[in-house]
mmCIF file of C-alpha atoms in Angstrom:
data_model
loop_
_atom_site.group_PDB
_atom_site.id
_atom_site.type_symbol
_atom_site.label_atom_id
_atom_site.label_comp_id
_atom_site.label_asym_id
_atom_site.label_seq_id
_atom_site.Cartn_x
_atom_site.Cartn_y
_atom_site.Cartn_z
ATOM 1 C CA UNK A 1 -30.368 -1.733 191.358
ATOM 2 C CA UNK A 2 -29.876 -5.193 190.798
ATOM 3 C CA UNK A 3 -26.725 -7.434 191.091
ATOM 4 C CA UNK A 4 -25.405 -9.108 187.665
ATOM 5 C CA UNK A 5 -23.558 -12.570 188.708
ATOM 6 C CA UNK A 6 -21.092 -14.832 186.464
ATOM 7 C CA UNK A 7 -18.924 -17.375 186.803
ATOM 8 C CA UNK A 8 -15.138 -16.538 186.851
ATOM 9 C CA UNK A 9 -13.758 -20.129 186.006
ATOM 10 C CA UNK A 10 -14.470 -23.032 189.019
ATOM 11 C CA UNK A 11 -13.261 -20.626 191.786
ATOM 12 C CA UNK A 12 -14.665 -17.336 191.522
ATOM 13 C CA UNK A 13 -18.103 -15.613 191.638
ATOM 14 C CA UNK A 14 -18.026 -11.748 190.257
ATOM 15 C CA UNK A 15 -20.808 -9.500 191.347
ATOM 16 C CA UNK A 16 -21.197 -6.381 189.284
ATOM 17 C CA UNK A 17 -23.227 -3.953 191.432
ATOM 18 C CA UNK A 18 -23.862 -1.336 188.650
ATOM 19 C CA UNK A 19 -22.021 -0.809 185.184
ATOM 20 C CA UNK A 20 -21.447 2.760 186.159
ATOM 21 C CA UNK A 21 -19.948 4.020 189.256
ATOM 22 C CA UNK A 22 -22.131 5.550 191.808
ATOM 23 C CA UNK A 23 -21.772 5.839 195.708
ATOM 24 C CA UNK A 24 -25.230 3.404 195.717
ATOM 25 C CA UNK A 25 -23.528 1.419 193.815
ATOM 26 C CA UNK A 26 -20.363 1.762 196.271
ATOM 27 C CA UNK A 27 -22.661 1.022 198.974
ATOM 28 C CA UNK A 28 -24.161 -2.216 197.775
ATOM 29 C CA UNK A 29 -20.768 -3.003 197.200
ATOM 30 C CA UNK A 30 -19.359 -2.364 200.489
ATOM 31 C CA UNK A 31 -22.636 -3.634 202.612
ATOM 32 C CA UNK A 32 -22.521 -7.223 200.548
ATOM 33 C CA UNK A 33 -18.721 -7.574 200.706
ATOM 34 C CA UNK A 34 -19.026 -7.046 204.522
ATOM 35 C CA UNK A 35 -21.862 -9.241 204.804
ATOM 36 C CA UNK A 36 -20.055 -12.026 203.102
ATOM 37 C CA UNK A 37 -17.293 -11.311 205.462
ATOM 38 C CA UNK A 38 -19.533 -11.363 208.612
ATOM 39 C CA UNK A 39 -21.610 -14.885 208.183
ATOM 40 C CA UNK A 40 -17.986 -16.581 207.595
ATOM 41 C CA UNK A 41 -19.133 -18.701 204.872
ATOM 42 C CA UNK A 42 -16.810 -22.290 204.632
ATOM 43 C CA UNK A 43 -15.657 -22.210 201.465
ATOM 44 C CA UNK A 44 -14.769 -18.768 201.018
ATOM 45 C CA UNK A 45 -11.104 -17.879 200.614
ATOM 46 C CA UNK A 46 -11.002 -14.578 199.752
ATOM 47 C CA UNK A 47 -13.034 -11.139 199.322
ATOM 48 C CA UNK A 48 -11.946 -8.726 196.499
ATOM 49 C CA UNK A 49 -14.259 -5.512 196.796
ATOM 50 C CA UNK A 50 -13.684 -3.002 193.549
ATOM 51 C CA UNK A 51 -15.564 0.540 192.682
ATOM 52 C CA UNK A 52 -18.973 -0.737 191.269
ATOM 53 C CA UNK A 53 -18.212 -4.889 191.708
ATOM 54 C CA UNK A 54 -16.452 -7.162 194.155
ATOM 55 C CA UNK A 55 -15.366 -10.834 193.331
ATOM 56 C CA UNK A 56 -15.617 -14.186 195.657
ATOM 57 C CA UNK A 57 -13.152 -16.410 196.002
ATOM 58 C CA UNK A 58 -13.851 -20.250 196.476
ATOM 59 C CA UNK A 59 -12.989 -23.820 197.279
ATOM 60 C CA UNK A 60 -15.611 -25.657 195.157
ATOM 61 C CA UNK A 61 -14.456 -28.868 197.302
ATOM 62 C CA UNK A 62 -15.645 -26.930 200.194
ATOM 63 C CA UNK A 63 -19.226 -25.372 199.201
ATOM 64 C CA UNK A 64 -20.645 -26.152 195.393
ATOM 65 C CA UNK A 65 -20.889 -23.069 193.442
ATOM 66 C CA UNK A 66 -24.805 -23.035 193.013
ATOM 67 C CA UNK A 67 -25.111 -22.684 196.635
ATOM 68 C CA UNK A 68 -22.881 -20.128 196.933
ATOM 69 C CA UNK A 69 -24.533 -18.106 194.321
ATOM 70 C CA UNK A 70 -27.395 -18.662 196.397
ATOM 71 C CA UNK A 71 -26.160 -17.000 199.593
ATOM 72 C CA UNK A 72 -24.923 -14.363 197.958
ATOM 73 C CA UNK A 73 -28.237 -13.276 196.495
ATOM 74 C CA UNK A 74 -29.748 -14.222 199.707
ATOM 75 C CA UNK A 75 -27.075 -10.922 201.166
ATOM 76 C CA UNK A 76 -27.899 -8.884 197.926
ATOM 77 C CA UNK A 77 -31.349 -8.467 199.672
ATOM 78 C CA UNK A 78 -29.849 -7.905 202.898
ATOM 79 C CA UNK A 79 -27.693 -5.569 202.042
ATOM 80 C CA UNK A 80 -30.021 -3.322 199.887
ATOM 81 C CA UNK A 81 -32.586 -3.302 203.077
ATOM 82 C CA UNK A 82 -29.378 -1.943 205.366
ATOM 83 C CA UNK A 83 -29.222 1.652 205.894
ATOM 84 C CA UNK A 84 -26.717 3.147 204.020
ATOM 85 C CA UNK A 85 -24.734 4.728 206.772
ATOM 86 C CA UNK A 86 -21.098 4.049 207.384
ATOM 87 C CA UNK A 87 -18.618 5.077 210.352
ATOM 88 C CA UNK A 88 -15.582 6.005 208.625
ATOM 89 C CA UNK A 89 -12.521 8.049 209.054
ATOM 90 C CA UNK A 90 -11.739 11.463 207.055
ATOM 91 C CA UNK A 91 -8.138 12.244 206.187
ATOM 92 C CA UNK A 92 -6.129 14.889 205.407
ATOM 93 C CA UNK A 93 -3.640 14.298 202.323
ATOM 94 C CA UNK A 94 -1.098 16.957 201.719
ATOM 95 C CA UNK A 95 -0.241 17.289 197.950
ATOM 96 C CA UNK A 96 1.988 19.235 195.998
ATOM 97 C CA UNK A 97 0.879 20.239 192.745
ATOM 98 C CA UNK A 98 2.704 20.996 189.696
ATOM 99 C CA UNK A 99 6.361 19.755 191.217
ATOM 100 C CA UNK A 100 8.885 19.415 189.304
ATOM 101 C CA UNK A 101 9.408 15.673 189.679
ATOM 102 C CA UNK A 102 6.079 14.808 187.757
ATOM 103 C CA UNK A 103 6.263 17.462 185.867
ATOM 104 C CA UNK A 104 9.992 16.119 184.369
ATOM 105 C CA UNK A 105 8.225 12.705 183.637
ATOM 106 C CA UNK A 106 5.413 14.146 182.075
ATOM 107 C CA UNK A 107 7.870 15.897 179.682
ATOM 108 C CA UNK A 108 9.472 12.374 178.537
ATOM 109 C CA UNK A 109 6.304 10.976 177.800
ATOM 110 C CA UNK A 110 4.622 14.410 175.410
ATOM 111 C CA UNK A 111 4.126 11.404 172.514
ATOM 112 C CA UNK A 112 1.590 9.311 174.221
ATOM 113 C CA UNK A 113 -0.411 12.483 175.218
ATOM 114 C CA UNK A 114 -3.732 13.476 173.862
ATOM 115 C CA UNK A 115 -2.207 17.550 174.199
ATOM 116 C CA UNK A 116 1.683 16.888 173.266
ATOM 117 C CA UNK A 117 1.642 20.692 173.458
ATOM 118 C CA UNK A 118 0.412 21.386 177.432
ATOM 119 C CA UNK A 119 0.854 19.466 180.828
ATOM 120 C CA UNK A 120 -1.207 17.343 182.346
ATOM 121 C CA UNK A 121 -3.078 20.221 184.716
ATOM 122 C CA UNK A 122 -2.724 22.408 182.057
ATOM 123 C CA UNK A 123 -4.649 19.188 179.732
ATOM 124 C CA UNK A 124 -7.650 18.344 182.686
ATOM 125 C CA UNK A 125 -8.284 22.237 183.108
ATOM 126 C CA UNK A 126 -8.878 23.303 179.578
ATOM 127 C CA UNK A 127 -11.371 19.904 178.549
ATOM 128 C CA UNK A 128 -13.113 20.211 182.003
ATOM 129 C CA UNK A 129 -14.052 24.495 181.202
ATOM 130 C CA UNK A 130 -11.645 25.626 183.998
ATOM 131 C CA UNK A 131 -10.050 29.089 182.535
ATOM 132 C CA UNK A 132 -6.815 28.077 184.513
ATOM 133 C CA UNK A 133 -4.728 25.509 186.243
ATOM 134 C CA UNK A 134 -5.482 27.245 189.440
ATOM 135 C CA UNK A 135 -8.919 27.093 189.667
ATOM 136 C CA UNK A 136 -8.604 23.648 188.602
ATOM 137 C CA UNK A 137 -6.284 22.641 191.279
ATOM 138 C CA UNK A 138 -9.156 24.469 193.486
ATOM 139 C CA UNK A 139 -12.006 22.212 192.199
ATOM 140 C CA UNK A 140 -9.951 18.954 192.506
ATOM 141 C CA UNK A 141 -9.044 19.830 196.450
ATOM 142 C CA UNK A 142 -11.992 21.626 197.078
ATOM 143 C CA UNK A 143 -14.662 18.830 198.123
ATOM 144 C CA UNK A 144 -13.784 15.203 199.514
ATOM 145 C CA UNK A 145 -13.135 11.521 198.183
ATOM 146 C CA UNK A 146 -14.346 8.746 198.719
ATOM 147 C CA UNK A 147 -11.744 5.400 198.653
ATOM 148 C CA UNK A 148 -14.049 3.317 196.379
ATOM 149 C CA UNK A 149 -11.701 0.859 196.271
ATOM 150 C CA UNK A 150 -7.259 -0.353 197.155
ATOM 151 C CA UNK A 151 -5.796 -2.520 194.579
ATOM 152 C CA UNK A 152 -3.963 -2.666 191.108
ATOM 153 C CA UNK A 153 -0.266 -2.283 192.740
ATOM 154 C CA UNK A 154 -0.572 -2.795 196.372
ATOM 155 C CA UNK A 155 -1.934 0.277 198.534
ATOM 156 C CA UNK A 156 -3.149 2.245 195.369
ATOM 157 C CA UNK A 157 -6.110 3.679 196.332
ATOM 158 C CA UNK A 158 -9.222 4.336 193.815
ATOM 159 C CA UNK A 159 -10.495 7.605 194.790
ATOM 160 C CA UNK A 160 -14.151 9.101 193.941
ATOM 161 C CA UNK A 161 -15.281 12.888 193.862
ATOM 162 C CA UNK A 162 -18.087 14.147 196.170
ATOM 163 C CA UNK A 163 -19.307 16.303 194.458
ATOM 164 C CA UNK A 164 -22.886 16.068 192.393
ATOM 165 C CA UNK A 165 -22.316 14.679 188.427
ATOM 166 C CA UNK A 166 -22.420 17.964 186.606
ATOM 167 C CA UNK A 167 -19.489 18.998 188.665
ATOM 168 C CA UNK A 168 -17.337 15.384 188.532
ATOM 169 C CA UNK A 169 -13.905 16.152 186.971
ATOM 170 C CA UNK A 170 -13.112 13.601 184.051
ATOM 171 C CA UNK A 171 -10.053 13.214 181.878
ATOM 172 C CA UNK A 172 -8.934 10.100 179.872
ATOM 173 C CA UNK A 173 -5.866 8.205 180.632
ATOM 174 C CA UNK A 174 -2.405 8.715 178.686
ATOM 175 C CA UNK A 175 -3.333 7.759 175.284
ATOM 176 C CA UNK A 176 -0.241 4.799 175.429
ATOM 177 C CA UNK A 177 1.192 4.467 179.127
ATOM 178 C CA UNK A 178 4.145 5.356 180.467
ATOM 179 C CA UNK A 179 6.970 3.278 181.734
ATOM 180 C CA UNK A 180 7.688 5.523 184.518
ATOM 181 C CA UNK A 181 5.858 7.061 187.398
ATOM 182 C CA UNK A 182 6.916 9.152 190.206
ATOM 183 C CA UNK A 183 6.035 6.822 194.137
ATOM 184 C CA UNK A 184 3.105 8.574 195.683
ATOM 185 C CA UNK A 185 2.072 10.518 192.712
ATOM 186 C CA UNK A 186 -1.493 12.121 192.295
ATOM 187 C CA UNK A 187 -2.869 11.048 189.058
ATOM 188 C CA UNK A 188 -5.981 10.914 187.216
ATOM 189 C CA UNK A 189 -8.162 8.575 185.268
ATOM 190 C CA UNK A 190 -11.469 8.411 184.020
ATOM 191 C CA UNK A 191 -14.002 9.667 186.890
ATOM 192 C CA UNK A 192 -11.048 8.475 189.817
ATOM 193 C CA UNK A 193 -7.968 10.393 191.131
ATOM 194 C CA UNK A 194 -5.875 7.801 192.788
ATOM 195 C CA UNK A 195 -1.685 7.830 194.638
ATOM 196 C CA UNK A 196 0.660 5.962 193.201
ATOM 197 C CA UNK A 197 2.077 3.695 195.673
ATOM 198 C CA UNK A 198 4.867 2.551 194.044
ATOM 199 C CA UNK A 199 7.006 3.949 190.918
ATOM 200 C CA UNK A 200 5.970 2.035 188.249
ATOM 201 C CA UNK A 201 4.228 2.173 184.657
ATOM 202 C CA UNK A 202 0.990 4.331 184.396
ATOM 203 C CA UNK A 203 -1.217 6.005 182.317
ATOM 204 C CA UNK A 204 -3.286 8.032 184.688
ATOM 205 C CA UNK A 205 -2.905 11.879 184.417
ATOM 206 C CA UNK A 206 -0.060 13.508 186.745
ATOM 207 C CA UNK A 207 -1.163 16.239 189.006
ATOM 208 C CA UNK A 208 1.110 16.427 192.152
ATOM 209 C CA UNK A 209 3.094 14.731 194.205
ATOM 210 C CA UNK A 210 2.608 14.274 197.960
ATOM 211 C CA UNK A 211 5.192 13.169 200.646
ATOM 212 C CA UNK A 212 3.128 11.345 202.951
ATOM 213 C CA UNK A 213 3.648 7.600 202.383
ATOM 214 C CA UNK A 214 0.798 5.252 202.071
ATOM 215 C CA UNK A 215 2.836 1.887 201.489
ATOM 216 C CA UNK A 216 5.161 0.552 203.470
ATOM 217 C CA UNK A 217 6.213 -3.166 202.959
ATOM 218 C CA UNK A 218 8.395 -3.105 205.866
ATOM 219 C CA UNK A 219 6.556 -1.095 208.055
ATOM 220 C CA UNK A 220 9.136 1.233 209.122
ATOM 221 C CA UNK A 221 6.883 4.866 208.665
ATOM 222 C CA UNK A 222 5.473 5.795 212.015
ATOM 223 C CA UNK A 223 1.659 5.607 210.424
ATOM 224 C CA UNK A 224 2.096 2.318 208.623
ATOM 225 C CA UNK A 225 3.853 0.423 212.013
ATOM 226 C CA UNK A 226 -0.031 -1.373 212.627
ATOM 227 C CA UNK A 227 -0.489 -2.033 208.432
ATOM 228 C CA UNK A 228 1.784 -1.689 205.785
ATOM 229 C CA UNK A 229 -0.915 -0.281 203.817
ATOM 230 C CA UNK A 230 -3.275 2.899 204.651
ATOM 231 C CA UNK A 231 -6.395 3.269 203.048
ATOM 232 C CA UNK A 232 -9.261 1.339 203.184
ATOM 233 C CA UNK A 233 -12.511 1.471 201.125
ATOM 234 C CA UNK A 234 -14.645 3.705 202.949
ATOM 235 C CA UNK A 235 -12.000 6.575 203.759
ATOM 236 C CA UNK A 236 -13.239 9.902 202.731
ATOM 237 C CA UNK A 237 -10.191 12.231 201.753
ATOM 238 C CA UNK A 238 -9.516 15.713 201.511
ATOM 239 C CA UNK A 239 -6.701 17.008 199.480
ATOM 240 C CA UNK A 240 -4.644 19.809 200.824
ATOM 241 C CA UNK A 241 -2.504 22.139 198.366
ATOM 242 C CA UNK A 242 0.677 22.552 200.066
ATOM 243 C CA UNK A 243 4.040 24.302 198.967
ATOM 244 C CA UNK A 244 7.614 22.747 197.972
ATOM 245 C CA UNK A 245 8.740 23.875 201.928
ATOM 246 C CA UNK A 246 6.011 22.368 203.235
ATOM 247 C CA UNK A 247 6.225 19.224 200.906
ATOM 248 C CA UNK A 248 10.196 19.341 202.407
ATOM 249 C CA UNK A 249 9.396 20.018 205.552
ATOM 250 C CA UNK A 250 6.935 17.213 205.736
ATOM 251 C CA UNK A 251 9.453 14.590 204.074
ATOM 252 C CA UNK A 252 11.613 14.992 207.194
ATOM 253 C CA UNK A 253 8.937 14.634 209.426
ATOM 254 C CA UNK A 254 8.677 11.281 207.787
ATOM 255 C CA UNK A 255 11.921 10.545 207.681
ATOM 256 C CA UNK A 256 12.475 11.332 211.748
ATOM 257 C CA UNK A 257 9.555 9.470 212.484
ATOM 258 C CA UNK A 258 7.276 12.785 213.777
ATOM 259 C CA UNK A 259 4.868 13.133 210.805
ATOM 260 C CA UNK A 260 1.225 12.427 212.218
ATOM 261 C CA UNK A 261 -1.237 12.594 209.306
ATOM 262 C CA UNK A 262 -4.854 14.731 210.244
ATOM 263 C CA UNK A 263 -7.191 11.759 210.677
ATOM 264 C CA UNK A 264 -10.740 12.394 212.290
ATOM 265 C CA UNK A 265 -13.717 9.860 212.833
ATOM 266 C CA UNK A 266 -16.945 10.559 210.765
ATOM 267 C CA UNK A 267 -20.215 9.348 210.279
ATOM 268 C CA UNK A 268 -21.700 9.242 206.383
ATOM 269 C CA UNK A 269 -25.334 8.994 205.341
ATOM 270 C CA UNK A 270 -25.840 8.400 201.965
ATOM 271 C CA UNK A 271 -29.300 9.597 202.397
ATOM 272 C CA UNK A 272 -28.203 13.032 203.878
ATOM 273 C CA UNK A 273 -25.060 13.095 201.749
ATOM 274 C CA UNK A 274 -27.866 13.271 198.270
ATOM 275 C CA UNK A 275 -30.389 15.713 200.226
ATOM 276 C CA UNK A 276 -27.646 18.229 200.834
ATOM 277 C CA UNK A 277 -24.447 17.847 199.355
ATOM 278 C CA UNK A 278 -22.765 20.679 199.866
ATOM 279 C CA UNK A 279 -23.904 20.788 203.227
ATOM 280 C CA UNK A 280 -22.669 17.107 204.035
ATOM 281 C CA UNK A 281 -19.135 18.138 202.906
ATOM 282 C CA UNK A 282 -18.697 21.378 204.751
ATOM 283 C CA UNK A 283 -19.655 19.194 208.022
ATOM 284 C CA UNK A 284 -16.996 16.621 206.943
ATOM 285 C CA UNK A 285 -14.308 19.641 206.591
ATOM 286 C CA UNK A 286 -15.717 21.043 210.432
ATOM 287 C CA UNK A 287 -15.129 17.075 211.652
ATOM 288 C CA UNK A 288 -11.144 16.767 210.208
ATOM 289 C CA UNK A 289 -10.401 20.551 211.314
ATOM 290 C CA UNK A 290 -12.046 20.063 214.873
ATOM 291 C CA UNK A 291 -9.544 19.880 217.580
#
C-alpha cells in the first residue's frame, strides 16, 4: 500500500495509510507513528495515530513543511520493510451484556433507531444472520480485538475484530445520536466495538456494560495509579460475558482497591496471524489463561 499525504493547514501533516481499515494498514500505521517517535524529529510537537491514518503535528518555525514531508516518506519505506511483529499485551475485559442500565437508555432513544421495534443486540443479531442474541453475544466475545486506536473522549478505545472479513460483525451507528450514554459502556459502530469512557452523547450501538474502569483523571483506581488512561494501540482484547453478581462483585473490587484485571504479555505476527487465524487466536486465549 501506499501512503496518501496532505496538508492540514501550516501545522499539520495527515497520513492516510489505507481508505479502509485493515491490520496492514494498522501496522503501517503503528510502525511509521513509532518511527516518527524514535528519530525525535525538531519540529515535531505531537503524534496522533488513528485506525487506518495518523496526523503530525508541527512548528513550521522549527522544520519547513517540505522537509518534513520528506522524512516522513523517507519512514514510509522504513516502516513497510519492518517486520510486522509487535510485543503487546492481551487483556481480559469483563462485560455484562444486556444490563439493564443500557438497556433503559436504549429505550429513551427507540426514535433515532434504524429498528424502533427491537434492542440494540436484538438489532446487530438479526442484520448480521445470527438466529439469536445469544449466539451473537458468542461471536462478538468469541475471538480477540485489536486497540486500533484511543481517542474521541479521552481513554475511548477503537477496537477491531480478529476474525477473517466474511466473519467481521458490522452495524451502523444510531441513525441521530443520543444525548446520553451509560460510563464504560460497550457499543458498536461501523466495523469497531469500542468502551465508553465517559457518559456522554453517542451514537454507537449499546451492547453491555462492564465495571472495570479504563479512565481515571485522578488516578485513584488501583490499575490506573501509573496512567490515568489504559489502553494503548496495540492491546489485543478479549471480551468475557460475565453475570450481574459478577459485574457487582467486581464493582467492589474496584471500589476497595483489590480488582486486578487478567493482563498477559504476547507476541503478534501479522504474517502468522493471516496464515492461520484461528490458530493465532486460540494461542492468544492459551497466553491470557496461562498461569
Amino acid at each position: 500500500m501506499s501512503c496518501r499525504y496532505s496538508y492540514g493547514g501550516d501545522e499539520h501533516i495527515f497520513v492516510e495509510v489505507d481508505p479502509s481499515m485493515s491490520l496492514e494498514a494498522f501496522f503501517t500505521s503503528l510502525s511509521m507513528t513509532n518511527a516518527v517517535r524514535d528519530a525525535e524529529i525538531e519540529g515535531i510537537t505531537e503524534i496522533c495515530p488513528a485506525n487506518a491514518s495518523f496526523q503530525i503535528k508541527f512548528d513550521p518555525d522549527v522544520i519547513a513543511p517540505d522537509m518534513l514531508m520528506a522524512r516522513l516518506q523517507e519512514l514510509e519505506a522504513q516502516a513497510e520493510a519492518a517486520p510486522a511483529v509487535l510485543d503487546t499485551r492481551i487483556v481480559e475485559i469483563p462485560v455484562y451484556y444486556q444490563d439493564p442500565w443500557t438497556h433503559e437508555t436504549l429505550m429513551r432513544f427507540r426514535e433515532r433507531h434504524q429498528d424502533p421495534a427491537a434492542t440494540d443486540l436484538e438489532y446487530a443479531a438479526r442484520i448480521n444472520g445470527y438466529d439469536s442474541v445469544a449466539a451473537f453475544i458468542e461471536a462478538h466475545s468469541g475471538a480477540p480485538w485489536f486497540v486500533s486506536m484511543v481517542g474521541f473522549v479521552s481513554g475511548l478505545p477503537f477496537l477491531y475484530q480478529m476474525v477473517d472479513r466474511d466473519r467481521q460483525i458490522e452495524v451502523p451507528k444510531y441513525l441521530r445520536p443520543r444525548t446520553d450514554t451509560p460510563k464504560q459502556t460497550v457499543g458498536y459502530g461501523g466495523c469497531f466495538s469500542c468502551i465508553y469512557s465517559v457518559r456522554g452523547a453517542g451514537g454507537y450501538q449499546m451492547f453491555g456494560i462492564t465495571p472495570m474502569p479504563i479512565y481515571d483523571p485522578e488516578q485513584k483506581v488501583a490499575h490506573l495509579k501509573e496512567f490515568m488512561v489504559f489502553f494503548r494501540p496495540g492491546d489485543i482484547v478479549k471480551w468475557k460475558p460475565i453475570t450481574r453478581e459478577e459485574y457487582d462483585r467486581i464493582l467492589r473490587e474496584v471500589e476497595e482497591g483489590s480488582y486486578t484485571p487478567r493482563i498477559r504479555p504476547v507476541r503478534f505476527s501479522l504474517e502468522e496471524f493471516n496464515a492461520d487465524i484461528d490458530g493465532t487466536n486460540a494461542k492468544l486465549m492459551e497466553a491470557l489463561h496461562a498461569d
